[in-house]
Amino acid sequence: MKAEIFKHSQWIPETDPEILMFYFYTALQTAEFNVLDFMQHKFKPEGYTAIWLLAESHFAIHTFPEHRKSYIELSSCNLEKHNKFIELINHEYEQNRTQ
């Protein structure tokens, strides 16, 4: 088996920690990633960062509330799960852009 890591990053128009945590935890499960651990931190007065440790690597979120956007990043050694996750999030944010 060849050692490969597939990476994806993008900006999204959401900064609410509760929405981000719920949505991305659900998307990771739907894409069939194996979540090993989760860590988050809420900054004062605002800001949020979170990371999911996956059996297949990791997923991270960093919010920039002052700019009304968040940066997300997925690293995965499983191309099938990686592509499924990207498809899910792109579908979600495409729907939101058309409303």
Tab-separated table of C-alpha atoms in Angstrom:
chain	number	residue	atom	x	y	z
A	1	MET	CA	0.000	0.000	0.000
A	2	LYS	CA	1.321	3.418	-0.988
A	3	ALA	CA	1.567	6.030	1.774
A	4	GLU	CA	-0.608	8.976	0.711
A	5	ILE	CA	-2.410	11.824	2.434
A	6	PHE	CA	-5.276	13.593	0.690
A	7	LYS	CA	-5.817	17.198	1.798
A	8	HIS	CA	-8.705	19.601	1.456
A	9	SER	CA	-9.152	23.092	2.864
A	10	GLN	CA	-11.694	25.826	2.295
A	11	TRP	CA	-13.387	28.850	3.813
A	12	ILE	CA	-17.014	28.545	4.890
A	13	PRO	CA	-19.543	31.236	5.898
A	14	GLU	CA	-20.306	29.891	9.404
A	15	THR	CA	-18.721	30.724	12.772
A	16	ASP	CA	-21.191	29.489	15.389
A	17	PRO	CA	-19.351	26.830	17.451
A	18	GLU	CA	-22.475	24.767	18.177
A	19	ILE	CA	-23.484	24.616	14.510
A	20	LEU	CA	-19.932	23.829	13.373
A	21	MET	CA	-19.409	21.068	15.937
A	22	PHE	CA	-22.728	19.373	15.220
A	23	TYR	CA	-22.562	19.679	11.435
A	24	PHE	CA	-18.981	18.488	11.005
A	25	TYR	CA	-19.257	15.675	13.540
A	26	THR	CA	-22.299	14.440	11.595
A	27	ALA	CA	-20.524	14.860	8.229
A	28	LEU	CA	-17.483	12.914	9.471
A	29	GLN	CA	-19.749	10.083	10.658
A	30	THR	CA	-21.732	10.091	7.401
A	31	ALA	CA	-18.482	9.843	5.423
A	32	GLU	CA	-17.657	6.858	7.673
A	33	PHE	CA	-14.552	8.314	9.289
A	34	ASN	CA	-13.564	6.722	12.585
A	35	VAL	CA	-13.470	9.499	15.182
A	36	LEU	CA	-10.902	8.670	17.872
A	37	ASP	CA	-11.018	11.906	19.840
A	38	PHE	CA	-12.301	15.487	19.764
A	39	MET	CA	-10.912	18.669	21.275
A	40	GLN	CA	-12.279	22.213	21.147
A	41	HIS	CA	-11.536	25.628	22.573
A	42	LYS	CA	-13.720	28.739	22.732
A	43	PHE	CA	-11.755	31.974	22.885
A	44	LYS	CA	-12.891	35.070	24.792
A	45	PRO	CA	-14.483	37.307	23.722
A	46	GLU	CA	-15.030	35.273	20.540
A	47	GLY	CA	-13.455	32.651	18.332
A	48	TYR	CA	-13.418	28.887	18.206
A	49	THR	CA	-11.058	26.134	17.179
A	50	ALA	CA	-11.666	22.384	17.105
A	51	ILE	CA	-9.918	19.254	15.940
A	52	TRP	CA	-11.144	15.729	15.378
A	53	LEU	CA	-8.506	13.026	15.609
A	54	LEU	CA	-9.463	10.387	13.061
A	55	ALA	CA	-8.153	6.866	12.557
A	56	GLU	CA	-7.611	8.129	9.001
A	57	SER	CA	-5.819	11.379	10.089
A	58	HIS	CA	-7.541	14.628	11.255
A	59	PHE	CA	-10.058	17.422	10.630
A	60	ALA	CA	-9.730	20.984	11.994
A	61	ILE	CA	-11.818	24.169	12.184
A	62	HIS	CA	-10.602	27.685	12.955
A	63	THR	CA	-13.127	30.525	13.119
A	64	PHE	CA	-12.591	34.156	12.217
A	65	PRO	CA	-15.794	35.752	13.570
A	66	GLU	CA	-14.570	39.262	12.814
A	67	HIS	CA	-14.608	38.246	9.130
A	68	ARG	CA	-17.740	36.054	9.427
A	69	LYS	CA	-15.995	32.925	8.132
A	70	SER	CA	-14.194	29.775	9.213
A	71	TYR	CA	-11.309	27.825	7.760
A	72	ILE	CA	-11.675	24.053	7.616
A	73	GLU	CA	-9.024	21.485	6.795
A	74	LEU	CA	-9.197	17.724	6.285
A	75	SER	CA	-6.221	15.406	5.970
A	76	SER	CA	-7.001	11.778	5.237
A	77	CYS	CA	-5.272	8.630	4.063
A	78	ASN	CA	-8.568	7.220	2.739
A	79	LEU	CA	-9.519	8.722	-0.634
A	80	GLU	CA	-13.048	7.272	-0.675
A	81	LYS	CA	-13.979	8.737	2.731
A	82	HIS	CA	-12.176	11.984	1.884
A	83	ASN	CA	-14.168	12.421	-1.335
A	84	LYS	CA	-17.470	11.550	0.358
A	85	PHE	CA	-16.836	14.158	3.065
A	86	ILE	CA	-15.938	16.841	0.494
A	87	GLU	CA	-19.073	16.033	-1.488
A	88	LEU	CA	-21.217	16.393	1.656
A	89	ILE	CA	-19.815	19.756	2.690
A	90	ASN	CA	-19.830	21.169	-0.826
A	91	HIS	CA	-23.477	20.142	-1.208
A	92	GLU	CA	-24.349	21.813	2.102
A	93	TYR	CA	-22.662	25.094	1.298
A	94	GLU	CA	-23.889	25.147	-2.319
A	95	GLN	CA	-27.466	24.839	-0.991
A	96	ASN	CA	-26.904	27.711	1.420
A	97	ARG	CA	-25.495	29.942	-1.334
A	98	THR	CA	-28.611	29.488	-3.488
A	99	GLN	CA	-31.132	30.355	-0.731
